[in-house]
Coordinates of C-alpha atoms and ligand atoms in Angstrom, one line a residue:
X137 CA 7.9 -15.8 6.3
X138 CA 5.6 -14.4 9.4
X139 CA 8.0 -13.3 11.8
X140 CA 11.1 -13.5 9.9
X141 CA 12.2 -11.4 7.0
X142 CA 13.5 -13.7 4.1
X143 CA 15.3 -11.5 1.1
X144 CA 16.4 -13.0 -1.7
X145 CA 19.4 -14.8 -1.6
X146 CA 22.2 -15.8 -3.6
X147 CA 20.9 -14.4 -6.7
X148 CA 23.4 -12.3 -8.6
X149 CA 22.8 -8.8 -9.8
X150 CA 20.4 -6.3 -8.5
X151 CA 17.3 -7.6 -7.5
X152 CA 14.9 -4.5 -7.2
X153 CA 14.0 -5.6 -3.6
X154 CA 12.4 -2.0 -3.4
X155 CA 9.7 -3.3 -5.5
X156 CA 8.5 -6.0 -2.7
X157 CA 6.7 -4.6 0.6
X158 CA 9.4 -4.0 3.6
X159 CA 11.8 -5.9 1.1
X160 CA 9.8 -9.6 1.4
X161 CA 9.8 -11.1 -1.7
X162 CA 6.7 -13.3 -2.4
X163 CA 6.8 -17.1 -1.7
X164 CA 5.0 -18.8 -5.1
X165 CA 5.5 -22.8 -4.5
X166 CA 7.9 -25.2 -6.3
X167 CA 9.5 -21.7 -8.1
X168 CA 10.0 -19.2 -5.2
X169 CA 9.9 -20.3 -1.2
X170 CA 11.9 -18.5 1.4
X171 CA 13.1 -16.1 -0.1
X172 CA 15.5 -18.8 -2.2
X173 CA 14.5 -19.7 -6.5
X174 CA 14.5 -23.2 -6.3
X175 CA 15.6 -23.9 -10.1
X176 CA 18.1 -21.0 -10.7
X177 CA 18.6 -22.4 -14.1
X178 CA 14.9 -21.7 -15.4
X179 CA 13.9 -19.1 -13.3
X180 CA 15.3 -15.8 -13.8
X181 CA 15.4 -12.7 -12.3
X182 CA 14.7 -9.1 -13.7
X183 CA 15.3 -6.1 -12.1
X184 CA 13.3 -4.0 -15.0
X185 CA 15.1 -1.1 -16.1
X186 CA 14.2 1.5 -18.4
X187 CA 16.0 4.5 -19.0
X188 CA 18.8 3.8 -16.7
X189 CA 16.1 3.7 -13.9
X190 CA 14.6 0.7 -12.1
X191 CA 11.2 0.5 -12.7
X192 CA 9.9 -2.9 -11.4
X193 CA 10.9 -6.8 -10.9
X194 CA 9.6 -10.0 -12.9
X195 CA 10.5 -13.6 -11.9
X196 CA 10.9 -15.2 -15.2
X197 CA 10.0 -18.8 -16.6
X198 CA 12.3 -19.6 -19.2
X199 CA 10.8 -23.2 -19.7
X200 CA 7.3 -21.5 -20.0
X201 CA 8.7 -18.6 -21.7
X202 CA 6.3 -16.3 -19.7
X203 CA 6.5 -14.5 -16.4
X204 CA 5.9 -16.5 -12.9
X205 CA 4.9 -12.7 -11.8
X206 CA 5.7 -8.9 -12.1
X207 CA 6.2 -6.5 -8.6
X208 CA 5.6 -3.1 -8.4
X209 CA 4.5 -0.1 -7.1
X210 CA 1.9 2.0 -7.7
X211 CA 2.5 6.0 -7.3
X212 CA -0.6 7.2 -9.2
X213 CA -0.6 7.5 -13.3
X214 CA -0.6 10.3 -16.0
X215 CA -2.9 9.4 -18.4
X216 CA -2.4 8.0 -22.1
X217 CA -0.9 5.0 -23.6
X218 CA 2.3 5.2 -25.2
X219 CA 2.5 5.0 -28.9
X220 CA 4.6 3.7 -31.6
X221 CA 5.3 1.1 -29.0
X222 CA 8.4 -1.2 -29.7
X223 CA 8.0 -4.9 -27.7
X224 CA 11.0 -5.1 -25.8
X225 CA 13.1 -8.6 -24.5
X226 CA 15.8 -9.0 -22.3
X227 CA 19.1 -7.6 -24.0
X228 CA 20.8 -11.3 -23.8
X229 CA 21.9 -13.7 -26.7
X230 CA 19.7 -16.0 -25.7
X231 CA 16.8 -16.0 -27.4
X232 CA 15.5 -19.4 -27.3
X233 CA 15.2 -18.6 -23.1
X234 CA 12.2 -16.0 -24.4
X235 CA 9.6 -14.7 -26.1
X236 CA 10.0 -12.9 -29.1
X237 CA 7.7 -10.1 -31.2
X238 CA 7.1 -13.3 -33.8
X239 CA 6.0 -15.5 -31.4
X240 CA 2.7 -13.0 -30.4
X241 CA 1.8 -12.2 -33.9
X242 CA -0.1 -15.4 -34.8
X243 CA -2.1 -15.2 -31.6
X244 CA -5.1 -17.0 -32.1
X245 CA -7.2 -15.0 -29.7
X246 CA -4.8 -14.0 -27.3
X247 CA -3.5 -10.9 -26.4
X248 CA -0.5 -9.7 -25.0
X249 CA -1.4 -9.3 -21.4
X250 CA 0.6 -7.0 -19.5
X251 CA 0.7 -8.3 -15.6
X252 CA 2.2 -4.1 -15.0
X253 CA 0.0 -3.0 -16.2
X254 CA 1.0 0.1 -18.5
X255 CA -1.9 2.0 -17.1
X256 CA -0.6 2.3 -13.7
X257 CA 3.0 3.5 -14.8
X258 CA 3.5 6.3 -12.9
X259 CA 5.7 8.7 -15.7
X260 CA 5.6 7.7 -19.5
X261 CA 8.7 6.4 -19.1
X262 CA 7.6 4.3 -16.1
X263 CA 4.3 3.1 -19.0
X264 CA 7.3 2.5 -21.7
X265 CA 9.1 0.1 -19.7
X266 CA 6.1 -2.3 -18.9
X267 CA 6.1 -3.0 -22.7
X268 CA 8.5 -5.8 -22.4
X269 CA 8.1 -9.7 -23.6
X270 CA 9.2 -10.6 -20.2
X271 CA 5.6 -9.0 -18.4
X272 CA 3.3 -10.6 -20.8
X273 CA 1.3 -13.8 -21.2
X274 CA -0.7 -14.3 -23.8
X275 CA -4.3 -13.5 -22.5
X276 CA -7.8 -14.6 -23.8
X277 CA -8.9 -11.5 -25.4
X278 CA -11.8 -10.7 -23.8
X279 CA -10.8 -11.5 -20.5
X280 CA -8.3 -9.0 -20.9
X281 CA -10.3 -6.3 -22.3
X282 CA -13.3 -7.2 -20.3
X283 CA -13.4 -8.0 -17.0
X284 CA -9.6 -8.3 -16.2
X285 CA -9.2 -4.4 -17.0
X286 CA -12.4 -3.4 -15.1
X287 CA -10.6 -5.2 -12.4
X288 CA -7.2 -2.9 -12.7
X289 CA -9.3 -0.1 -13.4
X290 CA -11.4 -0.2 -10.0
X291 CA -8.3 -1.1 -8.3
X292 CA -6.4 1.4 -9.7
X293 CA -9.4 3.8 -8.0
X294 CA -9.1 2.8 -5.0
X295 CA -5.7 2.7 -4.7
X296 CA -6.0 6.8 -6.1
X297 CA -8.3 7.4 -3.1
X298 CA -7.4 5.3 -0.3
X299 CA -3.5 4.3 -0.6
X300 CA -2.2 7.7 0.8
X301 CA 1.3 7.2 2.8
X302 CA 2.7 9.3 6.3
X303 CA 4.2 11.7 2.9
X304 CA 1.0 12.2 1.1
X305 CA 1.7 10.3 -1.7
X306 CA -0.2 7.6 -3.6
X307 CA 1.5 4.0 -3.2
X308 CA 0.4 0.7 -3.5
X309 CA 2.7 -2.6 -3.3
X310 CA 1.2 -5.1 -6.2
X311 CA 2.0 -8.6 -7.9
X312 CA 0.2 -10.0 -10.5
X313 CA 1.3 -13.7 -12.0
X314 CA -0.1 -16.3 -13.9
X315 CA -0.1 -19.8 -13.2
X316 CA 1.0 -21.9 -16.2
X317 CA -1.2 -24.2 -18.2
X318 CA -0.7 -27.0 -20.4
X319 CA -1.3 -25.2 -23.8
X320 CA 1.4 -23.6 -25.7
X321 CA 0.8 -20.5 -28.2
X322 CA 2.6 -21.0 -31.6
X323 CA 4.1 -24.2 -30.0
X324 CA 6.4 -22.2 -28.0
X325 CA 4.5 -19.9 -25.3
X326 CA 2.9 -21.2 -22.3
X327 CA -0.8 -20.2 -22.6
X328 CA -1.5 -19.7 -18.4
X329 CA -4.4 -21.9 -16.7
X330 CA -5.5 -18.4 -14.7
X331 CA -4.2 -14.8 -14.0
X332 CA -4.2 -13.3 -10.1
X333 CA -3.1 -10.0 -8.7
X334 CA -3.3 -8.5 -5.5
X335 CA -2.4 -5.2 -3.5
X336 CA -1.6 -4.3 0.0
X337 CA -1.2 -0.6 1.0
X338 CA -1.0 1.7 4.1
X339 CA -4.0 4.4 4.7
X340 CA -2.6 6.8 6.8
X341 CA -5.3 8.8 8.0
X342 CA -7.0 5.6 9.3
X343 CA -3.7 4.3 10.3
X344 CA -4.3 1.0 8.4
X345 CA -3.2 -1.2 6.0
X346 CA -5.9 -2.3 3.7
X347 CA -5.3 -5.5 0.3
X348 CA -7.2 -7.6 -1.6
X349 CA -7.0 -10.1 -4.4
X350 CA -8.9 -11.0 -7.7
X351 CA -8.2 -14.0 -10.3
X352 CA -9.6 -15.1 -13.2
X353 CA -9.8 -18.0 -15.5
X354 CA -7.7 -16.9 -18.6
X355 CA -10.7 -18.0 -21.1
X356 CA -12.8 -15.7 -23.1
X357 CA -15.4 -13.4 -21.6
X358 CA -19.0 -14.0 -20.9
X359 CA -20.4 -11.0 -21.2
X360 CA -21.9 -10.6 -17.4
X361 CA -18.4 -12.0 -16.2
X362 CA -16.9 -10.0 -13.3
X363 CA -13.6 -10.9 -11.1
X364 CA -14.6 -11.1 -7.4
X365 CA -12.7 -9.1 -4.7
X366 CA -11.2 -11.6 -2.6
X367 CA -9.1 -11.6 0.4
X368 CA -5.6 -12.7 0.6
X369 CA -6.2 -15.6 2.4
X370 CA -8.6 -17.1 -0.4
X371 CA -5.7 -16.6 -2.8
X372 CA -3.3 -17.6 -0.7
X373 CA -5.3 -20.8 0.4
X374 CA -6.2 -21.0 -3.3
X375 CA -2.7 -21.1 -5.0
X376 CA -1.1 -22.8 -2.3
X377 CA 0.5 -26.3 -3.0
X378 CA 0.4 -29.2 -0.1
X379 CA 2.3 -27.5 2.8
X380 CA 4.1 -24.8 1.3
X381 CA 2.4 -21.6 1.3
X382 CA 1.6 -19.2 -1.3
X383 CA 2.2 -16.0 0.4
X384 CA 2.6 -12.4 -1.3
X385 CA 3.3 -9.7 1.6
X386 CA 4.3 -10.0 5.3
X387 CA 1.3 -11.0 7.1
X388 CA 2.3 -9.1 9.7
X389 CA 1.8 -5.5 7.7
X390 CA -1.1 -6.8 5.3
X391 CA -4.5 -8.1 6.2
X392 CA -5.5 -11.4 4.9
X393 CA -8.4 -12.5 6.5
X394 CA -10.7 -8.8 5.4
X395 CA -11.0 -7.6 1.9
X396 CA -10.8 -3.9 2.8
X397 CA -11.6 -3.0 -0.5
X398 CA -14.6 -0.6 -1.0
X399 CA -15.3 0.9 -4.4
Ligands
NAG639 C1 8.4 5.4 -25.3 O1 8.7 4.5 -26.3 C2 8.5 5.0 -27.6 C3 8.8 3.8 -28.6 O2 10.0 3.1 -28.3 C4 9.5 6.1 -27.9 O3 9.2 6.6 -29.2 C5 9.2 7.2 -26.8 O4 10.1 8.3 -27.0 C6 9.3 6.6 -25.4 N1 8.8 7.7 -24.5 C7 9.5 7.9 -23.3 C8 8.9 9.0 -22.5 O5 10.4 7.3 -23.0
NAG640 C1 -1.0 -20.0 -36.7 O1 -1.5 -20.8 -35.6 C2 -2.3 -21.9 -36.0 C3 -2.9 -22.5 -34.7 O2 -1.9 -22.6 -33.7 C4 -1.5 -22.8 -36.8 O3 -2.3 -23.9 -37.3 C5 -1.0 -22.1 -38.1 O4 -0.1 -22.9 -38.8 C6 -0.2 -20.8 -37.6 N1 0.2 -20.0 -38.8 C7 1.4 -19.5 -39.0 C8 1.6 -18.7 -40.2 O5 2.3 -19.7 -38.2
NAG641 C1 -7.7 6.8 3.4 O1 -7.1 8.1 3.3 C2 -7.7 9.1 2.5 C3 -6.8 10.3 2.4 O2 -6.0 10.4 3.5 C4 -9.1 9.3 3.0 O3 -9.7 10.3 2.3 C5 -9.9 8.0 3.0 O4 -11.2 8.2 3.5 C6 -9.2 6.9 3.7 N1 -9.9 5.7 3.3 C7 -10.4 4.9 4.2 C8 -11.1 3.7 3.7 O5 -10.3 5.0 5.4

């Protein structure tokens, strides 16, 4: 990964490689390593398109019938929430490979947790599109309306005021997964063991590249419960699996031994 540039290979259709920094897709153990899906038959890839436009990509698990993660970019956001929202799934015949609207309803204490999150959609069409079955998980409720938005929320600030590119612009390179547990919602979802996300971004005026990292147990809330800013080498050394590496943007470009993250 370091040196080298691995894309993804051999996968057919359009893989939204725009989403990942410099093109590198992430390396998640056992699912995702150089730049190759190790089981092509469960995991599946989704260039997100809304609109006619490409809007982000999600790895999907269609064992776990939930995302492995979602990459995207962050421009900056226009504010509101879309309304009279229709859950969307991937347009295939398929539908014992995914979620469906059914499966969420009975949802003993879980929410539908976006991993794009529809707050940092750049257009409304941009917030529409993260409304898909394919970016969710179901999430302990209070976790995601507690301490798992004040997370996006501060990030989302920071990103406003310090991810400015050589253009001007806002833009922040994110993932956000879940790792799968061993309970299943409504006997059919996987219900994930903990959530993680992490961005890496340029700051032109001080020339550098600043990331960080946050995760969470996907249980309920406590009410003083706050997700720690980590560096990218705690996730990294935290998700990896025995010698393969849990990596999400060339190391060369983002720093992973500082959290350069100042609220
Ligand atoms: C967003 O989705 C809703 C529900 O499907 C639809 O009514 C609305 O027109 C969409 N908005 C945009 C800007 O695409
Ligand atoms: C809802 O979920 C609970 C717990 O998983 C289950 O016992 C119950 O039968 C479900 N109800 C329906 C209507 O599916
Ligand atoms: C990053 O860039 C912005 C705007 O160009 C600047 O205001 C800000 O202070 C910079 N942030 C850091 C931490 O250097």
């Amino acid at each position: 990964y370091g040196r080298q540039t691995f894309l993804l290979t051999n996968i057919t259709g359009a893989v939204c490689a725009e989403s990942f920094l410099k093109g590198h897709p992430p390396q998640i153990p056992d699912v995702l390593e150089n730049g190759q899906i190790q089981d092509r038959t469960r995991y599946k890839t989704i260039c997100q398109t809304y609109k006619n436009q490409r809007r982000f990509f999600t790895l999907y698990d269609t064992a776990n019938k939930i995302p492995v993660f979602s990459a995207y970019i962050f421009k900056g956001s226009k504010t509101g929430r879309p309304r009279n929202l229709v859950w969307m799934t991937e347009p295939n015949n398929d539908k014992k490979s995914q979620a469906s609207d059914n499966d969420y309803k009975n949802n003993s204490g879980y929410d539908r947790g976006h991993l794009y999150p529809s707050s940092y959609g750049y257009s409304r069409e941009d917030k529409n599109s993260t409304f898909t079955l394919t970016n969710i998980v179901p999430q302990a409720r209070t976790f995601n309306q507690r301490s798992w938005s004040n997370m996006e929320q501060c990030v989302k600030r920071f990103m406003e005021k310090h991810c400015i590119d050589n253009n001007n612009q806002i833009k922040g390179f994110l993932v956000t997964g879940a790792e799968p547990g061993n309970k299943l919602l409504n006997e059919k979802i996987n219900i994930p063991l903990k959530m993680w996300s992490a961005f890496c971004c340029y700051n032109s005026t001080k020339k550098k590249w600043f990331a960080s990292a946050h995760w969470g147990d996907n249980v309920a809330d406590t009410n003083d419960r706050c997700l720690n800013t980590n560096t990218l080498d705690k996730l990294y050394s935290k998700f990896s699996k025995g010698t393969t590496a849990f990596k999400l943007f060339p190391e060369e470009l983002c720093p992973s031994d500082v959290s350069r993250f100042v609220s």
